[in-house]
PDB file of C-alpha atoms and ligand atoms in Angstrom:
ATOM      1  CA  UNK Q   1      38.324  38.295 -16.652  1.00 42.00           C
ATOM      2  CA  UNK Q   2      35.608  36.289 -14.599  1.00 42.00           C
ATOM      3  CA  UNK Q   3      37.366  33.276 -14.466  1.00 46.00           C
ATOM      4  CA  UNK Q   4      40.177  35.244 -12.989  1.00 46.00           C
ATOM      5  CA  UNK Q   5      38.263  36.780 -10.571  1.00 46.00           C
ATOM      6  CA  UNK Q   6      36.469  33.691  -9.469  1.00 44.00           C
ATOM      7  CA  UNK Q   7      40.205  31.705  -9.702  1.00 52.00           C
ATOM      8  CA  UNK Q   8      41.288  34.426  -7.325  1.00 54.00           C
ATOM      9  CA  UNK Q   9      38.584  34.229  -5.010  1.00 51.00           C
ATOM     10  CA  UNK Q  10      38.852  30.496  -4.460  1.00 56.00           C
ATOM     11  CA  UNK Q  11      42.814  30.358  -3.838  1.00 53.00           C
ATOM     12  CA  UNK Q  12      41.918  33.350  -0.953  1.00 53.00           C
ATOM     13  CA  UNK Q  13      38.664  30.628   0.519  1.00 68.00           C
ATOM     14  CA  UNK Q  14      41.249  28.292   0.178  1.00 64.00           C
ATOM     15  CA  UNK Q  15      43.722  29.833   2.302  1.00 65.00           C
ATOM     16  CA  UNK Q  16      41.222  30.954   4.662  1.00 71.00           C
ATOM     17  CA  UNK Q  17      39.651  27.244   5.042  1.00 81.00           C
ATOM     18  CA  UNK Q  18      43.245  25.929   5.675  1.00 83.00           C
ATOM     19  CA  UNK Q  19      44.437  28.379   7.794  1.00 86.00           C
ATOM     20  CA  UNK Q  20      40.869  28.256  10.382  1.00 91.00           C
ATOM     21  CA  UNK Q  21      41.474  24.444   9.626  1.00 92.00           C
ATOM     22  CA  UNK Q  22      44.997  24.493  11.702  1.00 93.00           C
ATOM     23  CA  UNK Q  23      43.473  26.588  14.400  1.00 94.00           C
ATOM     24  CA  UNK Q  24      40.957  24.384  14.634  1.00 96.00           C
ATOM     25  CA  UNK Q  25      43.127  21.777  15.232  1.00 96.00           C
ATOM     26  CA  UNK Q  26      45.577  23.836  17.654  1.00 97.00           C
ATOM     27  CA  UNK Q  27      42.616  24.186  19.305  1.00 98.00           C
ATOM     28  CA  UNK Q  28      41.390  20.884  19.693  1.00 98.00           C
ATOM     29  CA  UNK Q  29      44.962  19.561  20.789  1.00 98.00           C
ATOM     30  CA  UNK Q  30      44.520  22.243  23.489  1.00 98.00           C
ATOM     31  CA  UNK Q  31      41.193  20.991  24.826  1.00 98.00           C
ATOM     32  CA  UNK Q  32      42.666  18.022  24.955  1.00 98.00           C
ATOM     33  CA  UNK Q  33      45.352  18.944  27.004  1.00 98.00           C
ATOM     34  CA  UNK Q  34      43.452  20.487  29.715  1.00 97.00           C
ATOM     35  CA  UNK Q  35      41.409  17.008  30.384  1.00 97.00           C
ATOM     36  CA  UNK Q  36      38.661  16.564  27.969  1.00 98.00           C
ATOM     37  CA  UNK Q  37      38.700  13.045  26.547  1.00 97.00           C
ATOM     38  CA  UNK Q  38      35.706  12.502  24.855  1.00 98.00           C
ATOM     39  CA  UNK Q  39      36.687  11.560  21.177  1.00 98.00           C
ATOM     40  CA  UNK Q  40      33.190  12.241  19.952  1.00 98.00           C
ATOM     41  CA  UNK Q  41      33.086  15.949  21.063  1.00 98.00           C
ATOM     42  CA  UNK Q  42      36.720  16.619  20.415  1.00 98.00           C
ATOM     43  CA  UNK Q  43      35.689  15.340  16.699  1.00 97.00           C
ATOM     44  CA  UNK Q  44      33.040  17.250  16.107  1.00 98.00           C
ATOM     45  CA  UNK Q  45      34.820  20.734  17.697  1.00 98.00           C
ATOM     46  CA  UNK Q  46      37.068  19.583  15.217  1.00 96.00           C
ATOM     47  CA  UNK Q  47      35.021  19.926  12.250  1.00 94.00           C
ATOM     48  CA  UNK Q  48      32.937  22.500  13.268  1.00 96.00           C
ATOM     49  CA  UNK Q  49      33.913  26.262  11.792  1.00 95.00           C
ATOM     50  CA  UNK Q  50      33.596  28.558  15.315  1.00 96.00           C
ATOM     51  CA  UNK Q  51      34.199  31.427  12.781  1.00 95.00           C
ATOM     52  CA  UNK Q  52      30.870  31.119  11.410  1.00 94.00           C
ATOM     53  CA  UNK Q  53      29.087  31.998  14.717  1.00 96.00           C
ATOM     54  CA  UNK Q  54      30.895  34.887  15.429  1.00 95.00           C
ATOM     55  CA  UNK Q  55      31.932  38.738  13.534  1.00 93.00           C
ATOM     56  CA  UNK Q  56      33.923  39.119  11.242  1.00 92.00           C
ATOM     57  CA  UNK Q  57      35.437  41.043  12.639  1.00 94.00           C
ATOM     58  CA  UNK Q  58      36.596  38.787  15.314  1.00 95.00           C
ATOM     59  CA  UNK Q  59      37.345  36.165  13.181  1.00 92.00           C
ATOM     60  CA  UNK Q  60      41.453  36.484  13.890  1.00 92.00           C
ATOM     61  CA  UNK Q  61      40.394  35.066  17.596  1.00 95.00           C
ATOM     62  CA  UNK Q  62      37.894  32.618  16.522  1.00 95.00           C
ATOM     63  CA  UNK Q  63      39.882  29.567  17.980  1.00 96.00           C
ATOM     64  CA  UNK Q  64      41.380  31.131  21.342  1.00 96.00           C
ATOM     65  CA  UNK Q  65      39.888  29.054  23.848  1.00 97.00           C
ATOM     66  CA  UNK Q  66      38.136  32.286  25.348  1.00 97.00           C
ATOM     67  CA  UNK Q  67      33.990  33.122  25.156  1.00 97.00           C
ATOM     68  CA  UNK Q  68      33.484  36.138  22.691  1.00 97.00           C
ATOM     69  CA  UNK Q  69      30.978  38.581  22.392  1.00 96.00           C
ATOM     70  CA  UNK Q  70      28.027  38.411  19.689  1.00 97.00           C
ATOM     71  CA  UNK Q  71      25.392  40.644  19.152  1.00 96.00           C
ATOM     72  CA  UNK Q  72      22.811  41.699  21.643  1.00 96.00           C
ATOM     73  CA  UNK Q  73      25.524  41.706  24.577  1.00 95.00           C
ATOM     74  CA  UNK Q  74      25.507  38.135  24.574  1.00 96.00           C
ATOM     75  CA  UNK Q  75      28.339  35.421  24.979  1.00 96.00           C
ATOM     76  CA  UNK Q  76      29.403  32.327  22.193  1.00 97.00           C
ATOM     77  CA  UNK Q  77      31.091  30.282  25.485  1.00 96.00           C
ATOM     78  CA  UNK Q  78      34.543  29.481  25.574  1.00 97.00           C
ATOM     79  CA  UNK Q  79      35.648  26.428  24.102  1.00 98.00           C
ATOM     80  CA  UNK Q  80      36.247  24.428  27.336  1.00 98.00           C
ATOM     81  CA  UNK Q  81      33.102  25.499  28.887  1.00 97.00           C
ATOM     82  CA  UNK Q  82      31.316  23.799  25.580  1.00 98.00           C
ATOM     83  CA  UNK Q  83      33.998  20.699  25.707  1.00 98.00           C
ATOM     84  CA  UNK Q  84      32.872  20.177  29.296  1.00 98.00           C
ATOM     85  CA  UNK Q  85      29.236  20.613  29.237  1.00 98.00           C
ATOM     86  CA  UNK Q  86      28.822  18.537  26.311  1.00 98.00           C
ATOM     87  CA  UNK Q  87      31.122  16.175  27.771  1.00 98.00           C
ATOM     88  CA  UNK Q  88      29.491  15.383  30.876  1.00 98.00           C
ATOM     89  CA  UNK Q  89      25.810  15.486  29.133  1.00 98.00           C
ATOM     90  CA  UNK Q  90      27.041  12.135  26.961  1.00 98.00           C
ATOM     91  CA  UNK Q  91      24.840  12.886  23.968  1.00 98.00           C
ATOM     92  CA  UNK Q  92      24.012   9.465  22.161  1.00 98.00           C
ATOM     93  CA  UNK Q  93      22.748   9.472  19.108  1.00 98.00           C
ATOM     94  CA  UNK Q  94      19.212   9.683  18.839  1.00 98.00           C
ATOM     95  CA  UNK Q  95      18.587  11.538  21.869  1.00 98.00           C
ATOM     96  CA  UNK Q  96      15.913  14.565  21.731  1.00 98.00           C
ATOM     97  CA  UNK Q  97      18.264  17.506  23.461  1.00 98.00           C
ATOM     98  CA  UNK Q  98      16.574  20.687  24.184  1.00 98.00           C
ATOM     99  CA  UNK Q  99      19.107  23.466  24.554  1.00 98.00           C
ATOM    100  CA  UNK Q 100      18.358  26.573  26.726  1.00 98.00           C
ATOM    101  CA  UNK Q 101      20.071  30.069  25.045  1.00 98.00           C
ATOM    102  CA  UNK Q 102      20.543  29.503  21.435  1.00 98.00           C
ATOM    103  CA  UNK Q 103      23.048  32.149  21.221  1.00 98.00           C
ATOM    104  CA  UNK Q 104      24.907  31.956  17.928  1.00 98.00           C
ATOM    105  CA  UNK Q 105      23.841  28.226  17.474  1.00 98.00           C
ATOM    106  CA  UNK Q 106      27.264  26.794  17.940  1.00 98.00           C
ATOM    107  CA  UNK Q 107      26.217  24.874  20.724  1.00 98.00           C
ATOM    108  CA  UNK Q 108      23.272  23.322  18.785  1.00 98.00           C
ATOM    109  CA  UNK Q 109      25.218  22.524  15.745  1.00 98.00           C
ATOM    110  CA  UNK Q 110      27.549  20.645  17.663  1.00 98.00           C
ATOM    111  CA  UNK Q 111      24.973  18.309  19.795  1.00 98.00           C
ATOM    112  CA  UNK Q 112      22.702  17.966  16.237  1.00 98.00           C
ATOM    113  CA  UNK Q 113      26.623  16.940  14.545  1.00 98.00           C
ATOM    114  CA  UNK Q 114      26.799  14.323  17.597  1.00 98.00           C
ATOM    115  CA  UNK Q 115      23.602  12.984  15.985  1.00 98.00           C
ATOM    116  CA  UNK Q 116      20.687  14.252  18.616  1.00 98.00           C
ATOM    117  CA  UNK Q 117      17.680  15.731  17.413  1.00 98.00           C
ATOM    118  CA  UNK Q 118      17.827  19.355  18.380  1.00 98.00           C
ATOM    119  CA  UNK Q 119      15.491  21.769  19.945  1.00 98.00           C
ATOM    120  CA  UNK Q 120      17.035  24.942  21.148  1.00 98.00           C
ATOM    121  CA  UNK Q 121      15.215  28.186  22.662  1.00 98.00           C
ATOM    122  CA  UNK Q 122      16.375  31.493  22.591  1.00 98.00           C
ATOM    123  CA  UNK Q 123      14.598  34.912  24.231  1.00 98.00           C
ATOM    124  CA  UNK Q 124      16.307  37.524  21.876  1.00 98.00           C
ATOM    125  CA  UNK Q 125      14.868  37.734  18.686  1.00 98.00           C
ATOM    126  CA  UNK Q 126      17.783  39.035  16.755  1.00 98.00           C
ATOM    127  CA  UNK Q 127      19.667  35.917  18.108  1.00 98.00           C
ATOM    128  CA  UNK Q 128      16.884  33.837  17.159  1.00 98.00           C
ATOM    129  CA  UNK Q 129      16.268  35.119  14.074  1.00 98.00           C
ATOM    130  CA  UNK Q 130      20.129  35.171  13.219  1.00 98.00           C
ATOM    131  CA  UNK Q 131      20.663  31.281  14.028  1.00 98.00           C
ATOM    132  CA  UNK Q 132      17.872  30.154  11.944  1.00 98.00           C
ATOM    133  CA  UNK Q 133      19.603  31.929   8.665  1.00 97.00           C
ATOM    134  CA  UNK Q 134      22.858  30.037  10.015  1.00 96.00           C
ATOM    135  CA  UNK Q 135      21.010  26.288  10.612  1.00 97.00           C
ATOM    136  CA  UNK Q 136      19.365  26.915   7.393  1.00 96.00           C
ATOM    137  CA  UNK Q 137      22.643  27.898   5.354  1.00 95.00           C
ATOM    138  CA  UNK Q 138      24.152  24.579   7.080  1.00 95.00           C
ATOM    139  CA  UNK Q 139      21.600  22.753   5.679  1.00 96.00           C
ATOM    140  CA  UNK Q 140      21.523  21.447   9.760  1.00 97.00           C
ATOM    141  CA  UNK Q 141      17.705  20.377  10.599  1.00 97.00           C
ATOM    142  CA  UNK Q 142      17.241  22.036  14.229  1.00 98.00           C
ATOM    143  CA  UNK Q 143      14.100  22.957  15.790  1.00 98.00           C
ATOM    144  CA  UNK Q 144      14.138  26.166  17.170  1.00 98.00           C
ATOM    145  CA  UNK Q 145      11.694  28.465  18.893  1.00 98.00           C
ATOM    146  CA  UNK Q 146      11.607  32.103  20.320  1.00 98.00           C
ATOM    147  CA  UNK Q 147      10.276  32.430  24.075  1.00 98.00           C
ATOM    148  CA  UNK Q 148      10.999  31.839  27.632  1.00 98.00           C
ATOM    149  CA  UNK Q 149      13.435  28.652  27.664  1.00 98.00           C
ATOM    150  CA  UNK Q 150      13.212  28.565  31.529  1.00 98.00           C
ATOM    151  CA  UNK Q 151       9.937  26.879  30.544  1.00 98.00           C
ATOM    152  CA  UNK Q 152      10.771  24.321  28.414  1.00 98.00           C
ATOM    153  CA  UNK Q 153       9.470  23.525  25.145  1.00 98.00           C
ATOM    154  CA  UNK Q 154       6.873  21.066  26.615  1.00 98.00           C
ATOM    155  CA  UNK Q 155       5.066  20.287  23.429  1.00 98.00           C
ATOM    156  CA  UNK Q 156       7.819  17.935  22.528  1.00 98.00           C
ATOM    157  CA  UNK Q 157       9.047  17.170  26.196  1.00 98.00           C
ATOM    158  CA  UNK Q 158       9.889  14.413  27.574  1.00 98.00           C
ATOM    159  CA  UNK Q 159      13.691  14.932  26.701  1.00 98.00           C
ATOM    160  CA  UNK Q 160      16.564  12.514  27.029  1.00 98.00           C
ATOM    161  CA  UNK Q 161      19.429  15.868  27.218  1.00 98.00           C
ATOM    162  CA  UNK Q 162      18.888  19.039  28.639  1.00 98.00           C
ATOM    163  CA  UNK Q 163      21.283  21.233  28.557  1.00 98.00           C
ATOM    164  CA  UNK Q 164      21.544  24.857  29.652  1.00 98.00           C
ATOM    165  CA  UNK Q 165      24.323  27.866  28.414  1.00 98.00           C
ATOM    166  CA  UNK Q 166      22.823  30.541  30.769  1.00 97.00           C
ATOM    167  CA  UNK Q 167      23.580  31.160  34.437  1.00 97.00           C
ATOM    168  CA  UNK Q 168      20.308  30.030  36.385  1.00 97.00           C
ATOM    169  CA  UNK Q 169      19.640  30.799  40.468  1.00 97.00           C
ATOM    170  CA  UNK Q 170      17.628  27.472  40.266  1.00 97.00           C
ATOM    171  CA  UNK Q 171      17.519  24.615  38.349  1.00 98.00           C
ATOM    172  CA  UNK Q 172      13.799  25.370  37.139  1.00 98.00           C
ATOM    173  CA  UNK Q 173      10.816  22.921  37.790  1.00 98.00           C
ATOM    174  CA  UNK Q 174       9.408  22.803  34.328  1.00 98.00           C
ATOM    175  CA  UNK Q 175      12.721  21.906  33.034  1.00 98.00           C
ATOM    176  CA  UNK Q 176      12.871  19.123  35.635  1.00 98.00           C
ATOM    177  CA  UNK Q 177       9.538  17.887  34.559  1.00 98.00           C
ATOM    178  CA  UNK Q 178      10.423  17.571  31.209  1.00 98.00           C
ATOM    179  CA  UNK Q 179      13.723  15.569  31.554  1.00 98.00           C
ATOM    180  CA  UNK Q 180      12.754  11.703  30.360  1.00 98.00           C
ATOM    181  CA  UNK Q 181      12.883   9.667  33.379  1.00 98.00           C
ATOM    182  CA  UNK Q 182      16.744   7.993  33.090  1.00 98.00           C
ATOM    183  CA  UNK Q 183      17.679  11.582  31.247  1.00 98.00           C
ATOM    184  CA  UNK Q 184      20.490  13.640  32.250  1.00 98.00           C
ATOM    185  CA  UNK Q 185      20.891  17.715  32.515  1.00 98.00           C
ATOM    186  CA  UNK Q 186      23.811  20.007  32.267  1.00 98.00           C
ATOM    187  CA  UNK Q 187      23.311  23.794  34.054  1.00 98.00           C
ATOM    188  CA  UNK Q 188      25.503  26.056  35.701  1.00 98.00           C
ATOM    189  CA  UNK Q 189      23.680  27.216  39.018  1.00 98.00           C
ATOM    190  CA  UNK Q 190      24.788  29.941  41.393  1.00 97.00           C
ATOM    191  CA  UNK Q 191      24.460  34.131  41.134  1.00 95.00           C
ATOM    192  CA  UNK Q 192      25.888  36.481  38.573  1.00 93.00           C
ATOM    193  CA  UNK Q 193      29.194  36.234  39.734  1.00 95.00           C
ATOM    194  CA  UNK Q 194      29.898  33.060  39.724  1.00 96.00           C
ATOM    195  CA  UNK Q 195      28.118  29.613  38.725  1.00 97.00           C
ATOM    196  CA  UNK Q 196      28.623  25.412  39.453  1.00 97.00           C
ATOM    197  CA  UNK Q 197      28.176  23.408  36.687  1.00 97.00           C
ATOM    198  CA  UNK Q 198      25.152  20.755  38.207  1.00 98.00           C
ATOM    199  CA  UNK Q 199      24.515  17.572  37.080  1.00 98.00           C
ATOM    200  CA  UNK Q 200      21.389  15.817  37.186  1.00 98.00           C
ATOM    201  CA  UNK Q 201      19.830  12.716  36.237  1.00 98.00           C
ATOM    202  CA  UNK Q 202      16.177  11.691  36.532  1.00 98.00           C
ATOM    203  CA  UNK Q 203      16.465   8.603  38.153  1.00 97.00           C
ATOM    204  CA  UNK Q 204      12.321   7.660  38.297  1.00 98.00           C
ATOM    205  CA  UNK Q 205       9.008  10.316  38.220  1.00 96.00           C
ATOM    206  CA  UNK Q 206      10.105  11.942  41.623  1.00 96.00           C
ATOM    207  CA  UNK Q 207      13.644  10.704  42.004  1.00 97.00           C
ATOM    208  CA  UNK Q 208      16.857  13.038  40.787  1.00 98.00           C
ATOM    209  CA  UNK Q 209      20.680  12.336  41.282  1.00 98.00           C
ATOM    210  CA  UNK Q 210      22.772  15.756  41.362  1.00 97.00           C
ATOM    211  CA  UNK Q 211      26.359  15.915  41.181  1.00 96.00           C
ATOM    212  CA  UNK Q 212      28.469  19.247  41.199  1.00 94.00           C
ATOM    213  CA  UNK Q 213      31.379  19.961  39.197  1.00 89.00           C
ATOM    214  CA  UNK Q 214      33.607  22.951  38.702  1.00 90.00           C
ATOM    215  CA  UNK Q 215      32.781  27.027  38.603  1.00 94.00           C
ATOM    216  CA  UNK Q 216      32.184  28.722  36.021  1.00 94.00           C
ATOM    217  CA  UNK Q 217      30.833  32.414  34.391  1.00 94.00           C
ATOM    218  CA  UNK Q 218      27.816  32.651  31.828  1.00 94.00           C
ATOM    219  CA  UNK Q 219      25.598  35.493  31.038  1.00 94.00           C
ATOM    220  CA  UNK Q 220      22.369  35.545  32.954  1.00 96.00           C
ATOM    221  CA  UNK Q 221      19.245  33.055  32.342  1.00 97.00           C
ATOM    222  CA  UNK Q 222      16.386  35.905  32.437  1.00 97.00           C
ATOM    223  CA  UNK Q 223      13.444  34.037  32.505  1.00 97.00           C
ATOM    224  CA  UNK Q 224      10.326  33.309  35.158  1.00 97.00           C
ATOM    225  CA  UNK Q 225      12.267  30.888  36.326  1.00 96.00           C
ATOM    226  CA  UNK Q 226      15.382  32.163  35.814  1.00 97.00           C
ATOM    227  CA  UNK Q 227      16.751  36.078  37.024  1.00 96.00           C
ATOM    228  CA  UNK Q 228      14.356  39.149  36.360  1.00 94.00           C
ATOM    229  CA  UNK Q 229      15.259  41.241  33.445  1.00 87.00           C
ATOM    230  CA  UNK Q 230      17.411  44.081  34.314  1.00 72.00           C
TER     231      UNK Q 230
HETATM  232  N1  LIG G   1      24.758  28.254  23.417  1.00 76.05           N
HETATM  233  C1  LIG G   1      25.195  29.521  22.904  1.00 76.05           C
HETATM  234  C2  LIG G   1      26.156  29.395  21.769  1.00 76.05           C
HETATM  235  O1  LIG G   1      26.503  28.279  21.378  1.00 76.05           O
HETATM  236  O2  LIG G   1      26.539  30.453  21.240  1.00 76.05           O
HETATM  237  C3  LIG G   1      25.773  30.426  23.964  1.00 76.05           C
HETATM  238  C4  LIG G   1      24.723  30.988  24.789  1.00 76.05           C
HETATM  239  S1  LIG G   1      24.982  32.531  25.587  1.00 76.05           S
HETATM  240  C5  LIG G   1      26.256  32.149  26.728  1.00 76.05           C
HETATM  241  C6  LIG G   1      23.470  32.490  26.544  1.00 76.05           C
HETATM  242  C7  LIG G   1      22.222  32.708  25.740  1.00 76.05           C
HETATM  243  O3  LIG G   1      21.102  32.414  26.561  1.00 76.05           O
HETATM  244  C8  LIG G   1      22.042  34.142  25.263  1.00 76.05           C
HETATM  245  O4  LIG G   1      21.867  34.161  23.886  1.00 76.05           O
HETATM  246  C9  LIG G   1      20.789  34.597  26.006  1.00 76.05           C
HETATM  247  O5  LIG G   1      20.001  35.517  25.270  1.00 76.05           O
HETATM  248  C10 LIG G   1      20.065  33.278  26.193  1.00 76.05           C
HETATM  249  N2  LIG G   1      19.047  33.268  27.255  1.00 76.05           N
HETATM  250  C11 LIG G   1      19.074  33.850  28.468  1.00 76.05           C
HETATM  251  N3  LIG G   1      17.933  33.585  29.139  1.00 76.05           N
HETATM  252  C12 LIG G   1      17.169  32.811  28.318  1.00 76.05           C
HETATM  253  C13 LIG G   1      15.890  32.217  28.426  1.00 76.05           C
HETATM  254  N4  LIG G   1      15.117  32.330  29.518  1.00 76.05           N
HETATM  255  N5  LIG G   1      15.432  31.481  27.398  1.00 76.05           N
HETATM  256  C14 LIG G   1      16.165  31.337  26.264  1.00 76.05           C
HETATM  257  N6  LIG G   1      17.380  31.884  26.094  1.00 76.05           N
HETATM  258  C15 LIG G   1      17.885  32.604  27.109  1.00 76.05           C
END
């Protein structure tokens, strides 16, 4: 009777696994289509199961290329927004990243699969608390820490990758400071409404190249350097 059970159980994973796998893949041919080239990121979107950073109960949507809530009113970003940020922050191996807004920890899985060593912040302790289970059940080795990420995390700063997934006014000072000199960061900058996705890259100790890209809409960074909480 167990052995039926457990046979039964593992032909339903199975079809689960291969169905989320085609998605996946659906998915990946469509972020492809709308101008992200990057083989390494389209790879590791590719192997990466979305559906384990969001309910269960929206697990049917899991690979629409649309952000979805999570707990806490919070936001896992839409595919393309992630394609395109992690695109233009060029991860190489190696690299220390600190992420801003740990959310579900999709984000972070992704940069740590690209080979960087991870720090990520988050300011909701739920959230927090949630993505550690999740890094920990992935066996995935990312440093993560509860607080104010419009700080930094300067205790292991300076940082090759910086890369935030909240809507800032500013690009914040202490964040600057703790980009490595020849390091690159990815934040969308602007109000509530609407936000530019900023480039810059520390090009010596008092010396930063910016470069603007397209709009886009993320949930508030609340921080002291970031919005007041509502
Ligand atoms: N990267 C996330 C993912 O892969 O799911 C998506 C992040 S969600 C769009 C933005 C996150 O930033 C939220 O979880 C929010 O609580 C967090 N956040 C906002 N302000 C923050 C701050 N000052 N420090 C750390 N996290 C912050």
């Amino acid at each position: 009777m167990t052995t039926i059970i457990f046979a039964n159980l593992n032909l339903i994973s199975k079809f689960h696994n291969d169905y989320f796998r085609e998605q996946r893949r659906s998915m990946v041919e469509l972020l492809r289509q709308k101008g992200i080239e990057d083989k390494r990121v389209l790879e590791v979107m590719g192997e990466l199961p979305r559906e384990l950073f969001i309910n269960p109960s929206l697990h049917n949507r899991a690979y629409e290329d649309t952000a979805l809530p999570i707990d806490c009113n919070q936001t896992i970003s839409q595919p393309y927004t992630v394609a395109f940020m992690t695109s233009l922050l060029k991860v190489e191996p190696g690299n220390k990243v600190l992420e801003i807004g740990t959310g579900s920890g999709y984000q972070a899985c992704l940069l740590y699969l690209l080979g960087a060593k991870v720090f990520t912040i988050e300011r909701i302790l739920e959230l927090y608390e949630q993505a550690n289970v999740k890094f920990r059940e992935l066996g995935y080795n990312i440093n993560t820490r509860y607080g104010d990420g419009t700080l930094g995390w300067k205790e292991f700063s300076p940082y090759d990758r910086i890369i935030v997934t909240a809507a800032s006014p500013r690009i914040p000072t202490s964040l600057k400071e703790q980009l490595a000199i020849g390091g690159r960061m990815v934040i969308p900058v602007g109000n509530k409404n609407s936000q530019v996705m900023c480039v810059l890259e520390r090009i010596s100790e008092n010396d930063f190249k910016e470069f603007r890209n397209d709009h886009f809409k993320f949930v508030p960074l609340i921080g002291k350097e970031g919005w007041e909480s509502e």
